[in-house]
Amino acid sequence: MTAFEQAVITLKNNGYKTTGKRQKILELLYNQDKYMTAKEVQNSLKPLFPGISPDTIYRNLNTFVDLSVVEETELNGEKLFRFSCELHGHHHHHFICTECGKTIGLEDCPIDMFSSQLPGCQVTAHRFELFGLCETCSIAS
Ligand SMILES: [Zn+2]
Ligand SMILES: [Zn+2]
Ligand SMILES: [Zn+2]
């Protein structure tokens, strides 16, 4: 089963019908494999759904985030969304290009480095992201 099929099943199990629009938004994020703004999602879907409203995009993206099939982050006050890597079944972090949204998976998780500084504590969640310019955008700038 692909991570995309898994995401569709997660939606179904939570009572969400995979309508045309919802499915296409998810499919887009799955195929792009990078962080996108709601605006970019809207623009990419325009040829398919010319009248799709930012509201519809946002509502669906938030649903996806709630169901953990999409990850979100924030950059300069703007939300970015990508298909969840956790569905690919392995925990990792990202380098995110601030120019094109390209994400590069990082093999190492830094959380173990901090456990010695937190005796007796239990870390239950963590975020770690690196932002910058990818190779292509570095050359272009
Ligand atoms: Zn990833
Ligand atoms: Zn880039
Ligand atoms: Zn980690």
Tab-separated table of N, CA and C and ligand atoms in Angstrom:
chain	number	residue	atom	x	y	z
A	1	MET	N	0.845	-1.203	0.000
A	1	MET	CA	0.000	0.000	0.000
A	1	MET	C	0.881	1.255	0.000
A	2	THR	N	0.545	2.204	-0.850
A	2	THR	CA	1.323	3.437	-0.879
A	2	THR	C	0.904	4.350	0.280
A	3	ALA	N	1.755	5.309	0.600
A	3	ALA	CA	1.443	6.267	1.657
A	3	ALA	C	0.187	7.059	1.291
A	4	PHE	N	-0.032	7.253	-0.014
A	4	PHE	CA	-1.217	7.984	-0.452
A	4	PHE	C	-2.483	7.178	-0.142
A	5	GLU	N	-2.453	5.889	-0.455
A	5	GLU	CA	-3.609	5.023	-0.163
A	5	GLU	C	-3.877	4.977	1.338
A	6	GLN	N	-2.787	4.962	2.097
A	6	GLN	CA	-2.906	4.951	3.556
A	6	GLN	C	-3.605	6.223	4.050
A	7	ALA	N	-3.250	7.353	3.436
A	7	ALA	CA	-3.863	8.626	3.816
A	7	ALA	C	-5.350	8.620	3.485
A	8	VAL	N	-5.705	8.077	2.327
A	8	VAL	CA	-7.120	8.004	1.921
A	8	VAL	C	-7.903	7.146	2.914
A	9	ILE	N	-7.302	6.038	3.338
A	9	ILE	CA	-7.966	5.162	4.301
A	9	ILE	C	-8.146	5.871	5.649
A	10	THR	N	-7.101	6.636	6.064
A	10	THR	CA	-7.200	7.408	7.308
A	10	THR	C	-8.386	8.369	7.242
A	11	LEU	N	-8.542	9.036	6.103
A	11	LEU	CA	-9.670	9.962	5.934
A	11	LEU	C	-10.989	9.210	6.046
A	12	LYS	N	-11.096	8.111	5.352
A	12	LYS	CA	-12.331	7.322	5.365
A	12	LYS	C	-12.659	6.841	6.772
A	13	ASN	N	-11.643	6.337	7.470
A	13	ASN	CA	-11.860	5.825	8.824
A	13	ASN	C	-12.332	6.911	9.784
A	14	ASN	N	-12.011	8.160	9.458
A	14	ASN	CA	-12.434	9.259	10.311
A	14	ASN	C	-13.700	9.928	9.802
A	15	GLY	N	-14.362	9.266	8.870
A	15	GLY	CA	-15.651	9.746	8.392
A	15	GLY	C	-15.589	10.828	7.334
A	16	TYR	N	-14.422	11.012	6.727
A	16	TYR	CA	-14.311	12.013	5.666
A	16	TYR	C	-14.412	11.348	4.311
A	17	LYS	N	-15.367	11.811	3.529
A	17	LYS	CA	-15.474	11.290	2.170
A	17	LYS	C	-14.325	11.869	1.350
A	18	THR	N	-13.758	11.033	0.511
A	18	THR	CA	-12.702	11.557	-0.357
A	18	THR	C	-13.355	12.071	-1.640
A	19	THR	N	-13.866	13.285	-1.521
A	19	THR	CA	-14.488	13.951	-2.664
A	19	THR	C	-13.402	14.326	-3.659
A	20	GLY	N	-13.812	14.693	-4.857
A	20	GLY	CA	-12.864	15.067	-5.894
A	20	GLY	C	-11.834	16.074	-5.429
A	21	LYS	N	-12.317	17.181	-4.835
A	21	LYS	CA	-11.398	18.239	-4.431
A	21	LYS	C	-10.446	17.772	-3.352
A	22	ARG	N	-11.007	17.153	-2.330
A	22	ARG	CA	-10.188	16.708	-1.206
A	22	ARG	C	-9.096	15.750	-1.698
A	23	GLN	N	-9.508	14.814	-2.535
A	23	GLN	CA	-8.571	13.825	-3.065
A	23	GLN	C	-7.480	14.479	-3.898
A	24	LYS	N	-7.867	15.491	-4.696
A	24	LYS	CA	-6.887	16.152	-5.574
A	24	LYS	C	-5.884	16.973	-4.781
A	25	ILE	N	-6.336	17.610	-3.706
A	25	ILE	CA	-5.420	18.386	-2.864
A	25	ILE	C	-4.371	17.449	-2.262
A	26	LEU	N	-4.857	16.328	-1.754
A	26	LEU	CA	-3.971	15.353	-1.140
A	26	LEU	C	-3.008	14.759	-2.162
A	27	GLU	N	-3.557	14.459	-3.329
A	27	GLU	CA	-2.751	13.881	-4.411
A	27	GLU	C	-1.640	14.839	-4.820
A	28	LEU	N	-2.002	16.129	-4.919
A	28	LEU	CA	-1.026	17.151	-5.292
A	28	LEU	C	0.130	17.180	-4.289
A	29	LEU	N	-0.211	17.216	-3.001
A	29	LEU	CA	0.830	17.281	-1.977
A	29	LEU	C	1.690	16.022	-1.994
A	30	TYR	N	1.037	14.904	-2.251
A	30	TYR	CA	1.779	13.632	-2.313
A	30	TYR	C	2.764	13.649	-3.476
A	31	ASN	N	2.308	14.120	-4.627
A	31	ASN	CA	3.172	14.116	-5.810
A	31	ASN	C	4.262	15.186	-5.754
A	32	GLN	N	3.951	16.334	-5.146
A	32	GLN	CA	4.929	17.420	-5.090
A	32	GLN	C	6.061	17.119	-4.123
A	33	ASP	N	5.724	16.463	-3.017
A	33	ASP	CA	6.731	16.093	-2.034
A	33	ASP	C	7.576	17.278	-1.570
A	34	LYS	N	6.915	18.406	-1.348
A	34	LYS	CA	7.605	19.580	-0.823
A	34	LYS	C	6.592	20.448	-0.083
A	35	TYR	N	7.080	21.439	0.653
A	35	TYR	CA	6.182	22.347	1.350
A	35	TYR	C	5.570	23.342	0.379
A	36	MET	N	4.256	23.538	0.499
A	36	MET	CA	3.539	24.481	-0.364
A	36	MET	C	2.632	25.365	0.494
A	37	THR	N	2.423	26.589	0.047
A	37	THR	CA	1.459	27.451	0.716
A	37	THR	C	0.071	27.096	0.184
A	38	ALA	N	-0.969	27.528	0.915
A	38	ALA	CA	-2.343	27.271	0.478
A	38	ALA	C	-2.572	27.913	-0.893
A	39	LYS	N	-1.941	29.054	-1.094
A	39	LYS	CA	-2.053	29.776	-2.363
A	39	LYS	C	-1.478	28.945	-3.528
A	40	GLU	N	-0.333	28.336	-3.277
A	40	GLU	CA	0.280	27.500	-4.311
A	40	GLU	C	-0.586	26.286	-4.627
A	41	VAL	N	-1.196	25.735	-3.577
A	41	VAL	CA	-2.110	24.603	-3.780
A	41	VAL	C	-3.279	25.062	-4.638
A	42	GLN	N	-3.814	26.224	-4.297
A	42	GLN	CA	-4.947	26.762	-5.053
A	42	GLN	C	-4.580	26.974	-6.523
A	43	ASN	N	-3.424	27.586	-6.759
A	43	ASN	CA	-2.992	27.841	-8.138
A	43	ASN	C	-2.786	26.549	-8.925
A	44	SER	N	-2.224	25.550	-8.270
A	44	SER	CA	-1.990	24.283	-8.964
A	44	SER	C	-3.288	23.575	-9.315
A	45	LEU	N	-4.330	23.805	-8.513
A	45	LEU	CA	-5.593	23.105	-8.766
A	45	LEU	C	-6.551	23.899	-9.643
A	46	LYS	N	-6.165	25.125	-9.964
A	46	LYS	CA	-7.039	25.994	-10.756
A	46	LYS	C	-7.487	25.377	-12.082
A	47	PRO	N	-6.565	24.757	-12.820
A	47	PRO	CA	-6.996	24.156	-14.087
A	47	PRO	C	-8.097	23.110	-13.884
A	48	LEU	N	-8.043	22.385	-12.764
A	48	LEU	CA	-9.039	21.346	-12.487
A	48	LEU	C	-10.323	21.914	-11.907
A	49	PHE	N	-10.152	22.827	-10.941
A	49	PHE	CA	-11.283	23.427	-10.240
A	49	PHE	C	-11.147	24.951	-10.281
A	50	PRO	N	-11.558	25.572	-11.388
A	50	PRO	CA	-11.353	27.020	-11.560
A	50	PRO	C	-11.970	27.848	-10.418
A	51	GLY	N	-13.062	27.368	-9.846
A	51	GLY	CA	-13.745	28.191	-8.839
A	51	GLY	C	-13.375	27.860	-7.405
A	52	ILE	N	-12.366	27.047	-7.205
A	52	ILE	CA	-12.056	26.591	-5.841
A	52	ILE	C	-11.636	27.777	-4.973
A	53	SER	N	-12.235	27.882	-3.784
A	53	SER	CA	-11.984	29.044	-2.927
A	53	SER	C	-10.852	28.753	-1.954
A	54	PRO	N	-10.145	29.829	-1.525
A	54	PRO	CA	-9.074	29.657	-0.545
A	54	PRO	C	-9.605	28.985	0.725
A	55	ASP	N	-10.856	29.274	1.034
A	55	ASP	CA	-11.515	28.697	2.200
A	55	ASP	C	-11.567	27.178	2.151
A	56	THR	N	-11.971	26.683	0.993
A	56	THR	CA	-12.056	25.232	0.787
A	56	THR	C	-10.680	24.606	0.940
A	57	ILE	N	-9.677	25.258	0.355
A	57	ILE	CA	-8.308	24.754	0.437
A	57	ILE	C	-7.876	24.697	1.900
A	58	TYR	N	-8.063	25.804	2.607
A	58	TYR	CA	-7.643	25.884	4.000
A	58	TYR	C	-8.337	24.867	4.872
A	59	ARG	N	-9.664	24.749	4.674
A	59	ARG	CA	-10.437	23.821	5.501
A	59	ARG	C	-9.909	22.398	5.318
A	60	ASN	N	-9.690	22.039	4.080
A	60	ASN	CA	-9.205	20.688	3.813
A	60	ASN	C	-7.790	20.471	4.331
A	61	LEU	N	-6.936	21.470	4.146
A	61	LEU	CA	-5.560	21.343	4.636
A	61	LEU	C	-5.550	21.164	6.155
A	62	ASN	N	-6.405	21.937	6.836
A	62	ASN	CA	-6.462	21.809	8.289
A	62	ASN	C	-6.984	20.447	8.723
A	63	THR	N	-7.956	19.936	7.995
A	63	THR	CA	-8.444	18.580	8.268
A	63	THR	C	-7.313	17.578	8.119
A	64	PHE	N	-6.553	17.716	7.052
A	64	PHE	CA	-5.431	16.799	6.799
A	64	PHE	C	-4.402	16.863	7.932
A	65	VAL	N	-4.141	18.081	8.399
A	65	VAL	CA	-3.172	18.248	9.489
A	65	VAL	C	-3.701	17.586	10.760
A	66	ASP	N	-5.007	17.800	11.052
A	66	ASP	CA	-5.622	17.182	12.231
A	66	ASP	C	-5.494	15.663	12.184
A	67	LEU	N	-5.597	15.113	10.992
A	67	LEU	CA	-5.551	13.655	10.844
A	67	LEU	C	-4.121	13.142	10.634
A	68	SER	N	-3.156	14.081	10.715
A	68	SER	CA	-1.732	13.731	10.572
A	68	SER	C	-1.367	13.117	9.221
A	69	VAL	N	-2.151	13.409	8.191
A	69	VAL	CA	-1.734	12.942	6.867
A	69	VAL	C	-0.937	14.036	6.151
A	70	VAL	N	-1.005	15.260	6.716
A	70	VAL	CA	-0.227	16.383	6.187
A	70	VAL	C	0.488	17.054	7.357
A	71	GLU	N	1.713	17.502	7.123
A	71	GLU	CA	2.472	18.237	8.136
A	71	GLU	C	2.426	19.717	7.803
A	72	GLU	N	2.430	20.547	8.831
A	72	GLU	CA	2.473	21.977	8.557
A	72	GLU	C	3.641	22.611	9.289
A	73	THR	N	4.097	23.711	8.749
A	73	THR	CA	5.093	24.513	9.435
A	73	THR	C	4.801	25.960	9.080
A	74	GLU	N	5.550	26.872	9.705
A	74	GLU	CA	5.288	28.270	9.441
A	74	GLU	C	6.579	28.961	9.082
A	75	LEU	N	6.509	29.815	8.099
A	75	LEU	CA	7.673	30.569	7.677
A	75	LEU	C	7.243	31.990	7.365
A	76	ASN	N	7.854	32.955	8.030
A	76	ASN	CA	7.489	34.370	7.852
A	76	ASN	C	5.988	34.596	8.004
A	77	GLY	N	5.393	33.922	8.989
A	77	GLY	CA	3.980	34.130	9.268
A	77	GLY	C	3.040	33.438	8.306
A	78	GLU	N	3.598	32.698	7.355
A	78	GLU	CA	2.757	32.005	6.394
A	78	GLU	C	2.845	30.503	6.639
A	79	LYS	N	1.697	29.840	6.555
A	79	LYS	CA	1.692	28.399	6.781
A	79	LYS	C	2.078	27.651	5.520
A	80	LEU	N	2.859	26.600	5.741
A	80	LEU	CA	3.266	25.736	4.636
A	80	LEU	C	2.825	24.312	4.950
A	81	PHE	N	2.467	23.582	3.905
A	81	PHE	CA	1.956	22.231	4.085
A	81	PHE	C	2.675	21.246	3.182
A	82	ARG	N	2.885	20.044	3.675
A	82	ARG	CA	3.419	18.983	2.833
A	82	ARG	C	2.805	17.643	3.262
A	83	PHE	N	2.840	16.690	2.360
A	83	PHE	CA	2.361	15.355	2.670
A	83	PHE	C	3.207	14.793	3.805
A	84	SER	N	2.558	14.149	4.757
A	84	SER	CA	3.280	13.693	5.938
A	84	SER	C	4.291	12.597	5.641
A	85	CYS	N	5.524	12.851	6.064
A	85	CYS	CA	6.572	11.840	5.895
A	85	CYS	C	6.384	10.691	6.864
A	86	GLU	N	5.700	10.943	7.974
A	86	GLU	CA	5.516	9.875	8.959
A	86	GLU	C	4.761	8.711	8.321
A	87	LEU	N	3.943	9.018	7.305
A	87	LEU	CA	3.204	7.963	6.623
A	87	LEU	C	4.141	7.070	5.810
A	88	HIS	N	5.296	7.612	5.477
A	88	HIS	CA	6.282	6.780	4.793
A	88	HIS	C	6.991	5.902	5.817
A	89	GLY	N	6.595	6.090	7.070
A	89	GLY	CA	7.003	5.149	8.102
A	89	GLY	C	8.349	5.387	8.754
A	90	HIS	N	8.938	6.574	8.583
A	90	HIS	CA	10.156	6.756	9.370
A	90	HIS	C	10.346	8.187	9.821
A	91	HIS	N	10.709	8.298	11.097
A	91	HIS	CA	10.839	9.600	11.730
A	91	HIS	C	12.097	10.310	11.233
A	92	HIS	N	11.918	11.515	10.734
A	92	HIS	CA	13.073	12.311	10.365
A	92	HIS	C	12.699	13.785	10.332
A	93	HIS	N	13.685	14.612	10.090
A	93	HIS	CA	13.465	16.057	10.065
A	93	HIS	C	13.802	16.589	8.685
A	94	HIS	N	13.538	17.903	8.499
A	94	HIS	CA	13.693	18.469	7.157
A	94	HIS	C	14.559	19.707	7.090
A	95	PHE	N	15.268	19.802	6.011
A	95	PHE	CA	15.794	21.084	5.559
A	95	PHE	C	14.759	21.592	4.564
A	96	ILE	N	14.327	22.834	4.712
A	96	ILE	CA	13.281	23.379	3.843
A	96	ILE	C	13.815	24.598	3.102
A	97	CYS	N	13.718	24.594	1.786
A	97	CYS	CA	14.157	25.740	1.008
A	97	CYS	C	13.108	26.841	1.097
A	98	THR	N	13.544	28.020	1.531
A	98	THR	CA	12.605	29.128	1.727
A	98	THR	C	12.189	29.736	0.399
A	99	GLU	N	12.878	29.359	-0.672
A	99	GLU	CA	12.594	29.928	-1.979
A	99	GLU	C	11.584	29.062	-2.743
A	100	CYS	N	11.844	27.766	-2.826
A	100	CYS	CA	10.995	26.890	-3.646
A	100	CYS	C	10.239	25.834	-2.848
A	101	GLY	N	10.485	25.756	-1.544
A	101	GLY	CA	9.746	24.803	-0.726
A	101	GLY	C	10.284	23.383	-0.751
A	102	LYS	N	11.319	23.174	-1.542
A	102	LYS	CA	11.917	21.836	-1.600
A	102	LYS	C	12.308	21.377	-0.198
A	103	THR	N	12.052	20.116	0.113
A	103	THR	CA	12.460	19.608	1.417
A	103	THR	C	13.446	18.464	1.238
A	104	ILE	N	14.426	18.448	2.104
A	104	ILE	CA	15.420	17.384	2.091
A	104	ILE	C	15.366	16.710	3.457
A	105	GLY	N	15.182	15.410	3.448
A	105	GLY	CA	15.111	14.661	4.702
A	105	GLY	C	16.467	14.577	5.364
A	106	LEU	N	16.500	14.782	6.681
A	106	LEU	CA	17.744	14.671	7.435
A	106	LEU	C	17.750	13.339	8.157
A	107	GLU	N	18.841	12.633	8.047
A	107	GLU	CA	18.910	11.290	8.630
A	107	GLU	C	18.928	11.324	10.158
A	108	ASP	N	19.627	12.312	10.720
A	108	ASP	CA	19.799	12.312	12.172
A	108	ASP	C	18.711	13.092	12.885
A	109	CYS	N	18.265	12.554	13.987
A	109	CYS	CA	17.320	13.253	14.860
A	109	CYS	C	18.111	13.781	16.042
A	110	PRO	N	18.056	15.080	16.317
A	110	PRO	CA	18.910	15.657	17.369
A	110	PRO	C	18.391	15.442	18.784
A	111	ILE	N	17.254	14.803	18.939
A	111	ILE	CA	16.612	14.768	20.253
A	111	ILE	C	17.461	14.058	21.318
A	112	ASP	N	18.196	13.037	20.902
A	112	ASP	CA	19.004	12.295	21.875
A	112	ASP	C	20.082	13.167	22.512
A	113	MET	N	20.555	14.147	21.741
A	113	MET	CA	21.573	15.069	22.236
A	113	MET	C	21.107	15.809	23.484
A	114	PHE	N	19.801	16.016	23.602
A	114	PHE	CA	19.279	16.858	24.683
A	114	PHE	C	18.850	16.077	25.920
A	115	SER	N	18.700	14.777	25.787
A	115	SER	CA	18.164	14.027	26.926
A	115	SER	C	19.071	14.130	28.158
A	116	SER	N	20.391	14.243	27.929
A	116	SER	CA	21.294	14.346	29.071
A	116	SER	C	21.120	15.674	29.807
A	117	GLN	N	20.581	16.671	29.119
A	117	GLN	CA	20.360	17.979	29.748
A	117	GLN	C	18.996	18.054	30.438
A	118	LEU	N	18.212	16.987	30.319
A	118	LEU	CA	16.870	16.990	30.876
A	118	LEU	C	16.645	15.765	31.767
A	119	PRO	N	17.488	15.648	32.816
A	119	PRO	CA	17.353	14.445	33.652
A	119	PRO	C	15.962	14.354	34.265
A	120	GLY	N	15.384	13.173	34.214
A	120	GLY	CA	14.077	12.952	34.825
A	120	GLY	C	12.907	13.434	34.000
A	121	CYS	N	13.191	14.082	32.887
A	121	CYS	CA	12.091	14.597	32.062
A	121	CYS	C	11.755	13.624	30.944
A	122	GLN	N	10.543	13.713	30.491
A	122	GLN	CA	10.124	12.932	29.337
A	122	GLN	C	9.782	13.879	28.205
A	123	VAL	N	10.505	13.790	27.128
A	123	VAL	CA	10.166	14.610	25.960
A	123	VAL	C	9.077	13.867	25.196
A	124	THR	N	7.913	14.494	25.044
A	124	THR	CA	6.800	13.800	24.382
A	124	THR	C	6.586	14.282	22.953
A	125	ALA	N	7.142	15.431	22.622
A	125	ALA	CA	7.020	15.916	21.243
A	125	ALA	C	8.187	16.836	20.953
A	126	HIS	N	8.570	16.922	19.718
A	126	HIS	CA	9.638	17.862	19.366
A	126	HIS	C	9.521	18.265	17.905
A	127	ARG	N	10.040	19.450	17.632
A	127	ARG	CA	10.095	19.948	16.251
A	127	ARG	C	11.515	20.367	16.000
A	128	PHE	N	11.981	20.088	14.839
A	128	PHE	CA	13.316	20.523	14.469
A	128	PHE	C	13.339	20.722	12.968
A	129	GLU	N	13.597	21.934	12.523
A	129	GLU	CA	13.612	22.225	11.096
A	129	GLU	C	14.751	23.163	10.762
A	130	LEU	N	15.348	22.942	9.628
A	130	LEU	CA	16.371	23.852	9.139
A	130	LEU	C	15.818	24.571	7.918
A	131	PHE	N	16.027	25.878	7.853
A	131	PHE	CA	15.567	26.661	6.705
A	131	PHE	C	16.761	27.238	5.968
A	132	GLY	N	16.637	27.384	4.671
A	132	GLY	CA	17.725	27.983	3.899
A	132	GLY	C	17.433	27.898	2.414
A	133	LEU	N	18.487	27.950	1.617
A	133	LEU	CA	18.336	27.873	0.171
A	133	LEU	C	18.864	26.538	-0.320
A	134	CYS	N	18.080	25.856	-1.166
A	134	CYS	CA	18.535	24.592	-1.718
A	134	CYS	C	19.629	24.859	-2.753
A	135	GLU	N	20.218	23.796	-3.257
A	135	GLU	CA	21.330	23.925	-4.180
A	135	GLU	C	20.958	24.778	-5.406
A	136	THR	N	19.788	24.461	-5.994
A	136	THR	CA	19.342	25.178	-7.187
A	136	THR	C	19.128	26.659	-6.893
A	137	CYS	N	18.463	26.956	-5.779
A	137	CYS	CA	18.162	28.346	-5.452
A	137	CYS	C	19.417	29.098	-5.004
A	138	SER	N	20.375	28.399	-4.421
A	138	SER	CA	21.650	29.019	-4.048
A	138	SER	C	22.378	29.550	-5.270
A	139	ILE	N	22.366	28.753	-6.318
A	139	ILE	CA	23.045	29.139	-7.548
A	139	ILE	C	22.336	30.321	-8.200
A	140	ALA	N	20.997	30.287	-8.154
A	140	ALA	CA	20.195	31.329	-8.810
A	140	ALA	C	20.272	32.679	-8.111
A	141	SER	N	20.593	32.669	-6.812
A	141	SER	CA	20.521	33.951	-6.090
A	141	SER	C	21.837	34.724	-6.155
B	1	ZN	ZN	10.487	13.965	4.877
B	2	ZN	ZN	15.045	25.936	-3.555
B	3	ZN	ZN	13.281	13.792	15.773
